[in-house]
Each structure stands twice: as C-alpha cells, then as structure tokens.
PDB file of C-alpha atoms in Angstrom:
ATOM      1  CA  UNK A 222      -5.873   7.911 -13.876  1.00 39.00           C
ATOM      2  CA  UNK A 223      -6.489   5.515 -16.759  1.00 45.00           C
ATOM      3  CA  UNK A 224      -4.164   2.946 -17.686  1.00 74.00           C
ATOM      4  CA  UNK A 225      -4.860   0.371 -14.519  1.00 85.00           C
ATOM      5  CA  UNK A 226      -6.719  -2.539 -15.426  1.00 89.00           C
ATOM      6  CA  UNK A 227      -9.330  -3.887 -13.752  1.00 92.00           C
ATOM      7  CA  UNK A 228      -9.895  -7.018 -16.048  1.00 94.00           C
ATOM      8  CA  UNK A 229     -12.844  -9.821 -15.002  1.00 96.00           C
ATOM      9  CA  UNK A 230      -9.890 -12.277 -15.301  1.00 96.00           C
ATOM     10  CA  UNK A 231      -8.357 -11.175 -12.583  1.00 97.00           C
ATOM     11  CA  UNK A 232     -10.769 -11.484 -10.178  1.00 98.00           C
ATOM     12  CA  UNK A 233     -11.666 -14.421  -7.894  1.00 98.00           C
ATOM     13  CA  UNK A 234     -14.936 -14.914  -5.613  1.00 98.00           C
ATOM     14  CA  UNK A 235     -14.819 -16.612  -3.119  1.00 98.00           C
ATOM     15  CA  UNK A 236     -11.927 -18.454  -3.841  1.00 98.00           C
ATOM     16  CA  UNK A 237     -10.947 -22.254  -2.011  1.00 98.00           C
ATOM     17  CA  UNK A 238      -7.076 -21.661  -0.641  1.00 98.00           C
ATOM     18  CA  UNK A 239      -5.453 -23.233   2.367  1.00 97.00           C
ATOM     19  CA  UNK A 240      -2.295 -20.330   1.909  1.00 98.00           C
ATOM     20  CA  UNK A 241      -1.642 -16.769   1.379  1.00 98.00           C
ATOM     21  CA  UNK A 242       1.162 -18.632  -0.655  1.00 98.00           C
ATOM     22  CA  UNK A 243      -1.433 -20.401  -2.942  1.00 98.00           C
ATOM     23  CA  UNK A 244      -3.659 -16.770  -3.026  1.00 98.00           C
ATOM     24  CA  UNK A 245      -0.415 -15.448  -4.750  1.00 98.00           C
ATOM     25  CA  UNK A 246       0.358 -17.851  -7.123  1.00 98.00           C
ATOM     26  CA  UNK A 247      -3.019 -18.250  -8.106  1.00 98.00           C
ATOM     27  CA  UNK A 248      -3.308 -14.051  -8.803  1.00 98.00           C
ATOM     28  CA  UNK A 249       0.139 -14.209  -9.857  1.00 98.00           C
ATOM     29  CA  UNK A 250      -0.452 -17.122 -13.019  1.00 97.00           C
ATOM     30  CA  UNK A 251      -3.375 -15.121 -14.141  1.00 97.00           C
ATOM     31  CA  UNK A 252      -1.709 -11.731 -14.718  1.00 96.00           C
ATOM     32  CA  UNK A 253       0.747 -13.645 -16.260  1.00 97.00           C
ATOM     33  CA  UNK A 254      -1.657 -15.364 -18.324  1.00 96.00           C
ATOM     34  CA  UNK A 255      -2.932 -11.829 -19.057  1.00 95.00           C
ATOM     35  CA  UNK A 256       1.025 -11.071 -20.386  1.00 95.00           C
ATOM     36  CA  UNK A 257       0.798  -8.055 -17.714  1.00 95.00           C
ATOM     37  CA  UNK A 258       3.883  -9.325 -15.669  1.00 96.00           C
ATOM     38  CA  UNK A 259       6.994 -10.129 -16.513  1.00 96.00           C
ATOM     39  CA  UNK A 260       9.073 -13.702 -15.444  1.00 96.00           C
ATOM     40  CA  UNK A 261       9.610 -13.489 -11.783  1.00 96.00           C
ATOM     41  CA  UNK A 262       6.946 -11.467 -10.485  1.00 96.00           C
ATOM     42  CA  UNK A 263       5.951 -14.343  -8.785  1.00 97.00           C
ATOM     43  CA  UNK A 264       8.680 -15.726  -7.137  1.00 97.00           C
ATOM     44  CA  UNK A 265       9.416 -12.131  -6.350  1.00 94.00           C
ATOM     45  CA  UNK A 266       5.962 -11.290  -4.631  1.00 95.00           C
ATOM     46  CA  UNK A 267       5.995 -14.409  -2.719  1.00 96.00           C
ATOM     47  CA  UNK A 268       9.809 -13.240  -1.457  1.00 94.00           C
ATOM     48  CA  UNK A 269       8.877 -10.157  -0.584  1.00 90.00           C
ATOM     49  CA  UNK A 270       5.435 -10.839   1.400  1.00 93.00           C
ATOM     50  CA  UNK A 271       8.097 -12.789   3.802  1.00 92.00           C
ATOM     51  CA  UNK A 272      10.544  -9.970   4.225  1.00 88.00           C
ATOM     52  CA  UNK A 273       7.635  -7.183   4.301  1.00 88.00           C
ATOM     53  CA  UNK A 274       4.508  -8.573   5.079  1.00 92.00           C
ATOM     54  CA  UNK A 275       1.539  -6.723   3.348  1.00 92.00           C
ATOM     55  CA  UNK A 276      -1.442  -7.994   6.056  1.00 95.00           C
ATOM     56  CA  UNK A 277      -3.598  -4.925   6.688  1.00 94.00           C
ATOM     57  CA  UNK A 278      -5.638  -5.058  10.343  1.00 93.00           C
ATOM     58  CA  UNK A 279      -8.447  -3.208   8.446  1.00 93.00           C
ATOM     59  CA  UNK A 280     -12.362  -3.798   9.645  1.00 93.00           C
ATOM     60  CA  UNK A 281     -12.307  -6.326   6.872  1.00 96.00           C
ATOM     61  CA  UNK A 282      -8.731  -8.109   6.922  1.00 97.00           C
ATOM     62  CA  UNK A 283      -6.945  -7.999   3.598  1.00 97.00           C
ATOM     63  CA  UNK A 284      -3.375  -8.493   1.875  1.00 96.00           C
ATOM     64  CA  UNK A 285      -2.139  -6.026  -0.842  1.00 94.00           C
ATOM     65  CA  UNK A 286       0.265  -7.662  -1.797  1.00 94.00           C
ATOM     66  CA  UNK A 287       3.184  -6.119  -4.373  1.00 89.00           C
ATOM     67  CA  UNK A 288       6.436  -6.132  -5.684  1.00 85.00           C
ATOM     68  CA  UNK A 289       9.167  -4.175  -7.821  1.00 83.00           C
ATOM     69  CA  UNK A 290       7.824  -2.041 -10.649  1.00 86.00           C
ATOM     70  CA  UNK A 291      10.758  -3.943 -12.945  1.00 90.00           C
ATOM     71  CA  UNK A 292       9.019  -7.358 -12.714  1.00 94.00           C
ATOM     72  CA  UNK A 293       5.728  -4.986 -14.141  1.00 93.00           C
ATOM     73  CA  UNK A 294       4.680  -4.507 -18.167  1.00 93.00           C
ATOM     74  CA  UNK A 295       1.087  -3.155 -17.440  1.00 91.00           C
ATOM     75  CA  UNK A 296      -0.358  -1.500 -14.353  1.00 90.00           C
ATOM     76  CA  UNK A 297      -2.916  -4.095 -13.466  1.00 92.00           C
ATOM     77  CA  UNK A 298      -5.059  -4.934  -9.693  1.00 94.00           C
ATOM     78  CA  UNK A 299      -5.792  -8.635  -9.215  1.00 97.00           C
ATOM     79  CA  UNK A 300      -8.869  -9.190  -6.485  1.00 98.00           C
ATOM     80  CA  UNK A 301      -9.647 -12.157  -4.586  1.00 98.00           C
ATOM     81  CA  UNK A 302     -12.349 -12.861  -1.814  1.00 98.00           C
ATOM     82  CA  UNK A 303     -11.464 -16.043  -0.188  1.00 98.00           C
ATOM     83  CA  UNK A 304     -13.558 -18.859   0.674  1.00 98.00           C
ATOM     84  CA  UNK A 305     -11.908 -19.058   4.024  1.00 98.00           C
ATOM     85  CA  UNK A 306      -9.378 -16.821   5.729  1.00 98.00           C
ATOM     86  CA  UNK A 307      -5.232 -17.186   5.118  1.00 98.00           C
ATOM     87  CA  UNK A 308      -2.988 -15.788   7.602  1.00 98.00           C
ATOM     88  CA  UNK A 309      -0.687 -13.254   6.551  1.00 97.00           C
ATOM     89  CA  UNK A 310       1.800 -11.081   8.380  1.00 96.00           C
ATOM     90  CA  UNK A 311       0.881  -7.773   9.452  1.00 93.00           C
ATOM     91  CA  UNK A 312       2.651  -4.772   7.705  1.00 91.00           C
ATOM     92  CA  UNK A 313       5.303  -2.956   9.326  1.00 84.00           C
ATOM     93  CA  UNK A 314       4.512  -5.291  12.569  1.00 81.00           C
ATOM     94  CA  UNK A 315       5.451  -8.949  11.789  1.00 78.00           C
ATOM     95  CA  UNK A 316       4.892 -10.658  14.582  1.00 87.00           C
ATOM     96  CA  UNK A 317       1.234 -10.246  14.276  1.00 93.00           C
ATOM     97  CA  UNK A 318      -0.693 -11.962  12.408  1.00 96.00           C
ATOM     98  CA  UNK A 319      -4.278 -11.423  10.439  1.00 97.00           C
ATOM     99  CA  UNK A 320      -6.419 -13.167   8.510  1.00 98.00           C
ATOM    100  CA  UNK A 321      -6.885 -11.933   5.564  1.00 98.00           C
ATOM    101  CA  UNK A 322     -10.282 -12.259   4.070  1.00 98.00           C
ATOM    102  CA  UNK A 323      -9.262 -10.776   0.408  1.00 98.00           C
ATOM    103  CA  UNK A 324      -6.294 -10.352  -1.051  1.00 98.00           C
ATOM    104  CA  UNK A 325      -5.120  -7.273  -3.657  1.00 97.00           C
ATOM    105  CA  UNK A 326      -2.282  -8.003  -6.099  1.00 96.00           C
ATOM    106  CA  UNK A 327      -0.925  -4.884  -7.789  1.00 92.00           C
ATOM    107  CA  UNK A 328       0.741  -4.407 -10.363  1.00 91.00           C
ATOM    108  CA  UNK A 329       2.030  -1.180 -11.087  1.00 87.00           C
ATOM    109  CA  UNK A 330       5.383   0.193 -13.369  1.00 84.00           C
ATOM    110  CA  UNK A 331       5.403   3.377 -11.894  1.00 76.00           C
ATOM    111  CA  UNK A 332       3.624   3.889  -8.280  1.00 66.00           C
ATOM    112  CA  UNK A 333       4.558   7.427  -8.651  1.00 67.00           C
ATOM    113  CA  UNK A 334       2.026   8.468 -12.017  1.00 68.00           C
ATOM    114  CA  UNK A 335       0.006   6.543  -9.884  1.00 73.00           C
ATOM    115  CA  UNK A 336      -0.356   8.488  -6.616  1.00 73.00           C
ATOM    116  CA  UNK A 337      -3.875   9.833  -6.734  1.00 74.00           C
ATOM    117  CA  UNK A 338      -5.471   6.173  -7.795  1.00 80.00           C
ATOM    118  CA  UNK A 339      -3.380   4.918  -4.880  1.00 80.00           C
ATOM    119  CA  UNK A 340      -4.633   7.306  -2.657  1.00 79.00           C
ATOM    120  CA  UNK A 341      -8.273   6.154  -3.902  1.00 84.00           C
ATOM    121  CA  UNK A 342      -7.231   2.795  -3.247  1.00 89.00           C
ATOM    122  CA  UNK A 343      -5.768   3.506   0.306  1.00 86.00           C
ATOM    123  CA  UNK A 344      -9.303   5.075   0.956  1.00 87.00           C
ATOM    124  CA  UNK A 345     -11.020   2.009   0.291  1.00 92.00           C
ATOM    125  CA  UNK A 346      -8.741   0.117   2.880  1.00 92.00           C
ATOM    126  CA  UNK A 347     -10.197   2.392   5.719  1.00 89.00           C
ATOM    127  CA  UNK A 348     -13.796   2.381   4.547  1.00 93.00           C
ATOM    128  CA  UNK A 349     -15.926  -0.095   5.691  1.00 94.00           C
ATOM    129  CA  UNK A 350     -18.904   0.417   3.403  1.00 96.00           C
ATOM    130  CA  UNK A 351     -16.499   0.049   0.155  1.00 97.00           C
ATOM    131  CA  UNK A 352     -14.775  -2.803   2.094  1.00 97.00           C
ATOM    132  CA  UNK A 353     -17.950  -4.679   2.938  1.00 97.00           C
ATOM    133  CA  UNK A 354     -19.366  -3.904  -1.050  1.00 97.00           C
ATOM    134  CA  UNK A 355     -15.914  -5.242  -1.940  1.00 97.00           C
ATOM    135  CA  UNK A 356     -16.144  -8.551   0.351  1.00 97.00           C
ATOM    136  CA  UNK A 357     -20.262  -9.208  -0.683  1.00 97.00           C
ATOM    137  CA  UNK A 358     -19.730  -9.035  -4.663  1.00 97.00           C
ATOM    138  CA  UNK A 359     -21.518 -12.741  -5.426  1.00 97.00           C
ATOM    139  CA  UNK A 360     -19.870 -12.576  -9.132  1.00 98.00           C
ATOM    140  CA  UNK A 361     -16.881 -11.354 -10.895  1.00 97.00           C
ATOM    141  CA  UNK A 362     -19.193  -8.619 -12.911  1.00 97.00           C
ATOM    142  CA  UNK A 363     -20.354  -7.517 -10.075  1.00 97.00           C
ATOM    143  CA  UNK A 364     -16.669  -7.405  -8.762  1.00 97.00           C
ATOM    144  CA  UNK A 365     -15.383  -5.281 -11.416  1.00 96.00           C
ATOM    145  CA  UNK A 366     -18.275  -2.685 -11.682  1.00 96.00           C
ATOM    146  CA  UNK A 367     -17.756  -2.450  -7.761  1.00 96.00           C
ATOM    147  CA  UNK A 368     -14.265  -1.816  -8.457  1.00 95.00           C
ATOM    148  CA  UNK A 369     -14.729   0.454 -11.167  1.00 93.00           C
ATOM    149  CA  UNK A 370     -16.803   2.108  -9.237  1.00 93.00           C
ATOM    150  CA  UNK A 371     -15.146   2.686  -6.150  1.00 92.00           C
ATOM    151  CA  UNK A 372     -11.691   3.697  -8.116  1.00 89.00           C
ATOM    152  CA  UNK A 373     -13.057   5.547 -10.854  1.00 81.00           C
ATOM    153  CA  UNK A 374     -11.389   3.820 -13.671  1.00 71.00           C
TER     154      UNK A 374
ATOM    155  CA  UNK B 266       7.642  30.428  11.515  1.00 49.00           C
ATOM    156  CA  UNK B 267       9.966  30.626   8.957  1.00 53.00           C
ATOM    157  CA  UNK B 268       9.328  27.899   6.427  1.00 58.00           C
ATOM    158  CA  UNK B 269       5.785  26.448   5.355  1.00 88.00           C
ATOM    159  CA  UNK B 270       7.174  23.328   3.433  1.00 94.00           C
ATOM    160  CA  UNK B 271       8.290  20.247   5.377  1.00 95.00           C
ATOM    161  CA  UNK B 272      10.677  17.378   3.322  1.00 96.00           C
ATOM    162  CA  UNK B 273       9.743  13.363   3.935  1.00 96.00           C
ATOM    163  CA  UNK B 274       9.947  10.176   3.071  1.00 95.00           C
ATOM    164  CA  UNK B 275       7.742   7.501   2.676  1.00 94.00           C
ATOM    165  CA  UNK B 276       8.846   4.125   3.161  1.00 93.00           C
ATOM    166  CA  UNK B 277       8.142   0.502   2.439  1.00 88.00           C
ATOM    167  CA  UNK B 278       9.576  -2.847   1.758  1.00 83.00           C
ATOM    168  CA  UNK B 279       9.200  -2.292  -2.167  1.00 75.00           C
ATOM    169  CA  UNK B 280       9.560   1.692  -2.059  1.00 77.00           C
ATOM    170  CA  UNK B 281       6.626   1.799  -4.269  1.00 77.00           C
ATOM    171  CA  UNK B 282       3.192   1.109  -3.267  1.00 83.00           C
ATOM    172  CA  UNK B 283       2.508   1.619   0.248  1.00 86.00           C
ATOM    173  CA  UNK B 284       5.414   4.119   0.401  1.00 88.00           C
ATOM    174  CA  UNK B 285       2.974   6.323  -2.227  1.00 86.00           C
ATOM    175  CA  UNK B 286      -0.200   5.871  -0.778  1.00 86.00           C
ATOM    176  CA  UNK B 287       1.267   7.124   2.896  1.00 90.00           C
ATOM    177  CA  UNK B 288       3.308   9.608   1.006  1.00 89.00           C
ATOM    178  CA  UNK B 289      -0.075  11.299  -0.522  1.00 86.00           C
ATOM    179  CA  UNK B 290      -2.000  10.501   2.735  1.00 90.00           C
ATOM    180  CA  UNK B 291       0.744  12.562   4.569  1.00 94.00           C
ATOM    181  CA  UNK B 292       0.411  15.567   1.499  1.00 92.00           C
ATOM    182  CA  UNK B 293      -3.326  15.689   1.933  1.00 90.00           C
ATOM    183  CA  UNK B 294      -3.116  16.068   6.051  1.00 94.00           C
ATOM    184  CA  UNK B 295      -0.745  18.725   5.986  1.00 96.00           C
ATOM    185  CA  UNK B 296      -1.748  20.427   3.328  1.00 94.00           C
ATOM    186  CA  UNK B 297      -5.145  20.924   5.343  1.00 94.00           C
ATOM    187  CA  UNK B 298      -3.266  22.769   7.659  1.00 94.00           C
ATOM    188  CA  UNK B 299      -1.399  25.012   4.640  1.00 94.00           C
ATOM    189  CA  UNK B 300       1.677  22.765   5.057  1.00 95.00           C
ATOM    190  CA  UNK B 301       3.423  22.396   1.591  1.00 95.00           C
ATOM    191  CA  UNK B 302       5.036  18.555   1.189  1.00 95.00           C
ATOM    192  CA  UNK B 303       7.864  17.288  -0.404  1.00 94.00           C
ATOM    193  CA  UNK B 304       7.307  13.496  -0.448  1.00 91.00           C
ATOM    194  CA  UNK B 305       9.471  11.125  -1.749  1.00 89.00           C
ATOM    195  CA  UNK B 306       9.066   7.125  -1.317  1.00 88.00           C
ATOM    196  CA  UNK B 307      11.742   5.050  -0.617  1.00 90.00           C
ATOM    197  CA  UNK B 308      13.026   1.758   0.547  1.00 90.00           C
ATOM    198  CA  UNK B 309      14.165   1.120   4.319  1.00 93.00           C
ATOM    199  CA  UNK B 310      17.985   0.382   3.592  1.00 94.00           C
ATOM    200  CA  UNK B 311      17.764   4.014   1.544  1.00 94.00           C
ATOM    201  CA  UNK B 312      16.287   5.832   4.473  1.00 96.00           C
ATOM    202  CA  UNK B 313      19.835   6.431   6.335  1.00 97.00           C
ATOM    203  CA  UNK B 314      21.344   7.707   2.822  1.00 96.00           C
ATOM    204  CA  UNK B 315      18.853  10.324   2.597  1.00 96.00           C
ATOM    205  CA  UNK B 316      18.320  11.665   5.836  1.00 97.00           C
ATOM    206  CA  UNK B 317      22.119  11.636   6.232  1.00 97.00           C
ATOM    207  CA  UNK B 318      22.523  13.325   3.383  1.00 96.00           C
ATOM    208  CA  UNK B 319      20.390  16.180   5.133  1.00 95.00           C
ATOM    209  CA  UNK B 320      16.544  17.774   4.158  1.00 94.00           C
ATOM    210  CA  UNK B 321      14.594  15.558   5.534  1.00 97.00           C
ATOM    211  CA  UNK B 322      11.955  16.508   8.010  1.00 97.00           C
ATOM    212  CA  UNK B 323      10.571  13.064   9.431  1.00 97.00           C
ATOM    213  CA  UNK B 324       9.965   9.658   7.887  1.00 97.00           C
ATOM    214  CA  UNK B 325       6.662   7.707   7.623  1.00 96.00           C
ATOM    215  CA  UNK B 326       6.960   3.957   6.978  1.00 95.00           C
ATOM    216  CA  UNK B 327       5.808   0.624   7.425  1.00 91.00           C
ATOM    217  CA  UNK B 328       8.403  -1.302   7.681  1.00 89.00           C
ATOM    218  CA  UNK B 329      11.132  -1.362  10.195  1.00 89.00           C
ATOM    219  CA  UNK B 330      14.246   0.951   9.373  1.00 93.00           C
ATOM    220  CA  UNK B 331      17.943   0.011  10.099  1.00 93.00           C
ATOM    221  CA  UNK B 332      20.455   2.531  11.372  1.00 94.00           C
ATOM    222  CA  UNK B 333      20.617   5.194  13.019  1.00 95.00           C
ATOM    223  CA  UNK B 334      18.420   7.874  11.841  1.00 97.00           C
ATOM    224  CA  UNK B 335      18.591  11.384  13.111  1.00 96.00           C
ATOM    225  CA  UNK B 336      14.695  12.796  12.443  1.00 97.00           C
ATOM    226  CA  UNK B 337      11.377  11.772  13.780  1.00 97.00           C
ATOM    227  CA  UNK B 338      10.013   7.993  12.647  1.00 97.00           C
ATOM    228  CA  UNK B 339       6.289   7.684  12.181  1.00 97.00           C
ATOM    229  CA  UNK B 340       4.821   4.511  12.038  1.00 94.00           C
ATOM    230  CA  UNK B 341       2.131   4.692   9.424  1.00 93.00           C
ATOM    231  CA  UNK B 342       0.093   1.436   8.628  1.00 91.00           C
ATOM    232  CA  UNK B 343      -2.862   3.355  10.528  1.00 92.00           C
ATOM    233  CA  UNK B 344      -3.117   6.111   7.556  1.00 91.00           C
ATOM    234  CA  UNK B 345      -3.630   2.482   5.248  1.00 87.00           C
ATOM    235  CA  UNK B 346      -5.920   0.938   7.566  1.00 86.00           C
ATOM    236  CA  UNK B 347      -7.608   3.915   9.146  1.00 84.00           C
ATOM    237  CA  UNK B 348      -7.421   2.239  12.296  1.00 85.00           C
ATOM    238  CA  UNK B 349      -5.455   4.140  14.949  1.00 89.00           C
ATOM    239  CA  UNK B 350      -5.734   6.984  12.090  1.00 90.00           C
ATOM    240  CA  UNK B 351      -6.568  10.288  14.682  1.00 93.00           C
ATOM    241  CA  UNK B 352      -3.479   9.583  16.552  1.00 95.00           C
ATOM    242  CA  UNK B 353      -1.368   9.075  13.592  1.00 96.00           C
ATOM    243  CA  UNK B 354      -2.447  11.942  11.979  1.00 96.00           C
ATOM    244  CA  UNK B 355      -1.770  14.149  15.446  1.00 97.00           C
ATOM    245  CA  UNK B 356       1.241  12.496  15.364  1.00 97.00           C
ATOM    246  CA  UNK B 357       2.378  13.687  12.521  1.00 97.00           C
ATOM    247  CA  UNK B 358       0.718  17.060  12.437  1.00 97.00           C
ATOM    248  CA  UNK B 359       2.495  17.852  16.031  1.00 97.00           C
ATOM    249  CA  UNK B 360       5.700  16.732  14.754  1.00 97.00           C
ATOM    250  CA  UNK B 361       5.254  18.823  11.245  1.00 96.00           C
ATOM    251  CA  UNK B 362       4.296  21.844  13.678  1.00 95.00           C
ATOM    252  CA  UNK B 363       7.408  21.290  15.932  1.00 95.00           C
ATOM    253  CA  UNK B 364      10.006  21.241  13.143  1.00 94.00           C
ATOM    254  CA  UNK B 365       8.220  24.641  11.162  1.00 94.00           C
ATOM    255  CA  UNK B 366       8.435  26.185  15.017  1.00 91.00           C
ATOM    256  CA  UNK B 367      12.222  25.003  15.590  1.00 86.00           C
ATOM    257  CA  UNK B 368      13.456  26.606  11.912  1.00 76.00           C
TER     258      UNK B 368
END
C-alpha cells in the first residue's frame, strides 16, 4: 500500500481556475516539478479527459482525472479544491455535464499493485463524510493528514 | 450450479484506473455472495478481442464500447460514485447469478 505519495506540493485549496483545462495543467506542472511524471503526461491527460471524460456526479462533484501508466515515474495523487466550480464531462456519459468542485490527478505506473488503495480511493468518492472532510480542509496540512488519513498511507 | 467463478472485464478510457477500482468493487460484491472473480481491466477498443476470444462472463465499464459484443454490458460509474449503487450492484449480482445458473 505504500509507495503513493501524498506530497503537500501537490495539493491546492481553494484554488482560482476558470477551466478544468487550467485545473490540469496547473496539477500537471507540479508533479512535474516534483520529477514524478514523465514529458507528456500533460498533454496526454488533457487528451484523454476529452475522449473519456473523468467528471464523477458524486454528492460532492469531482474530476479524477488520469492517464497511461507509461507517461508515470512515481505513483503520486495531486488534490485540488477549487475556488469556483469547472465543468467537466461526465464519465462514461458525455453529454452530461458536472461541475466539479475538486479535482484528483493520479498518477500511478501500475493501477494493478494498486487495486486495494484504489478501492480505498473509490470509497471515498461515494462517501459523503470523507468527501465533505476532503472539500472543508482550510490548509494544505490539513489536506494531506485528511488524505493520509482517509487512504491509510 | 456448476461453476462458482465468473470471468470479467473492467473497462475504461485508460484501462487503468477506473477500470481497477470497478474491477475490485465488482470482486468485493460477488465475493459476498461466495462468487470467485477473475477481473481483468482493459481498454474499450480491447473489449471485442477478449470477449471474442471467449471466457468472459460480462463487462463493467465506463466508457462506451464499440462492436459487437456477445455478453452482458454493465454500466458502472454508480459503483465510483455510489449513486445509483443498489441497482448496479443487483444488476450485476442477477446477471452473475444467471450465467452460474445457465453453465
């Protein structure tokens, strides 16, 4: 279960974005500033999130946005509460639309060593207590403890 | 019934991440009900390959699937969301049941 980092530096509060696009690259630069990703996650997260749209209709709106575990060096989960909501496509439904109110950016080099913290992670999505602990950190410490917590990292 | 262990795929646009997380969320339903799981996570343009290429019970996925595919399709963003969850996990424990009765 180890080996996903949960870093302060990847975590945003409340964070001032007009576009899920801008969400992304802002995530995006800092696990590359990290050295977590390799060239081309970027481009390749944004490319995918049009093809298959990550919006989850959960009680608390979110993106978890992903991509390809060859664009990946180190298993890493970027958080962001936003300021204000983006619109993103819903998953497996594109023609609807939510807006997300936090997005997750994962990183992972192999989702399948990874099941049981995805399943953890999965939980979270459909618990509204975890969400709402999630949504109300007021700092990035309080962020990553929350995190910690909830995964068990 | 003859056989306890039911064969599926999980699929997503990356074959990865959400394609685990329903994978494992399909595991832990069935195996309530004693159901052994073979899961495997996949891409949608795979999906055809695999069933075709037979063993496959049903498929759970979030993203839309081209071709023609000869077992059960589950859409399952509910088991991420955990809204709409009861009736997804009916779904798929009816349609587990079906295919152990049918053997």
């Amino acid at each position: 279960m180890a080996n996903i980092i949960i870093d302060e530096r990847l975590l945003a509060i409340n964070l001032d974005i007009q576009s899920k696009e801008e969400g992304i690259e802002f995530l995006s630069n800092e696990m590359d500033k990290m050295g977590f990703v390799k060239e081309g996650f970027k481009e390749n997260v944004l490319e995918r999130e049009k093809k298959y749209p990550t919006g989850l209709p959960s009680k608390i709106p979110l993106a978890i946005c992903h991509t390809e575990a060859r664009f990946v060096k180190h298993n890493a989960i970027a958080v962001a509460t936003l300021k204000n909501p983006v619109e993103f496509n819903e998953m497996g439904n594109s023609d609807k639309k939510i807006n997300a109110e936090m997005i997750f950016l994962l990183a992972l080099n192999d989702p399948k060593i990874q099941v049981l913290w995805l399943r953890k992670l999965a939980n979270i999505f459909q618990d509204e207590k975890a969400l709402t602990m999630i949504r109300g950190s007021s700092t990035k410490k309080k962020l990553a403890a929350n995190l910690k917590a909830l995964l068990q990292v | 019934m003859s056989k306890q262990k039911i064969s599926i795929l999980g699929v997503c646009g990356s074959g990865t991440v959400s394609s685990s997380m329903l994978a494992s969320r399909v595991e832990s339903i069935l195996n309530e009900i004693n159901i052994d799981v073979k899961a495997v996570g996949v891409m949608p343009q795979m999906v055809k390959e695999y069933v075709d290429r037979g063993g496959i019970d049903f498929v759970v996925t979030t993203s839309p699937i081209p071709g023609d595919i000869k077992v059960p399709i589950i859409k399952g963003v509910p088991l991420l969301t955990g809204i709409g969850e009861d009736e997804c996990v009916e779904e798929i424990i009816s349609t587990a049941k079906k295919i152990l009765e049918n053997e």
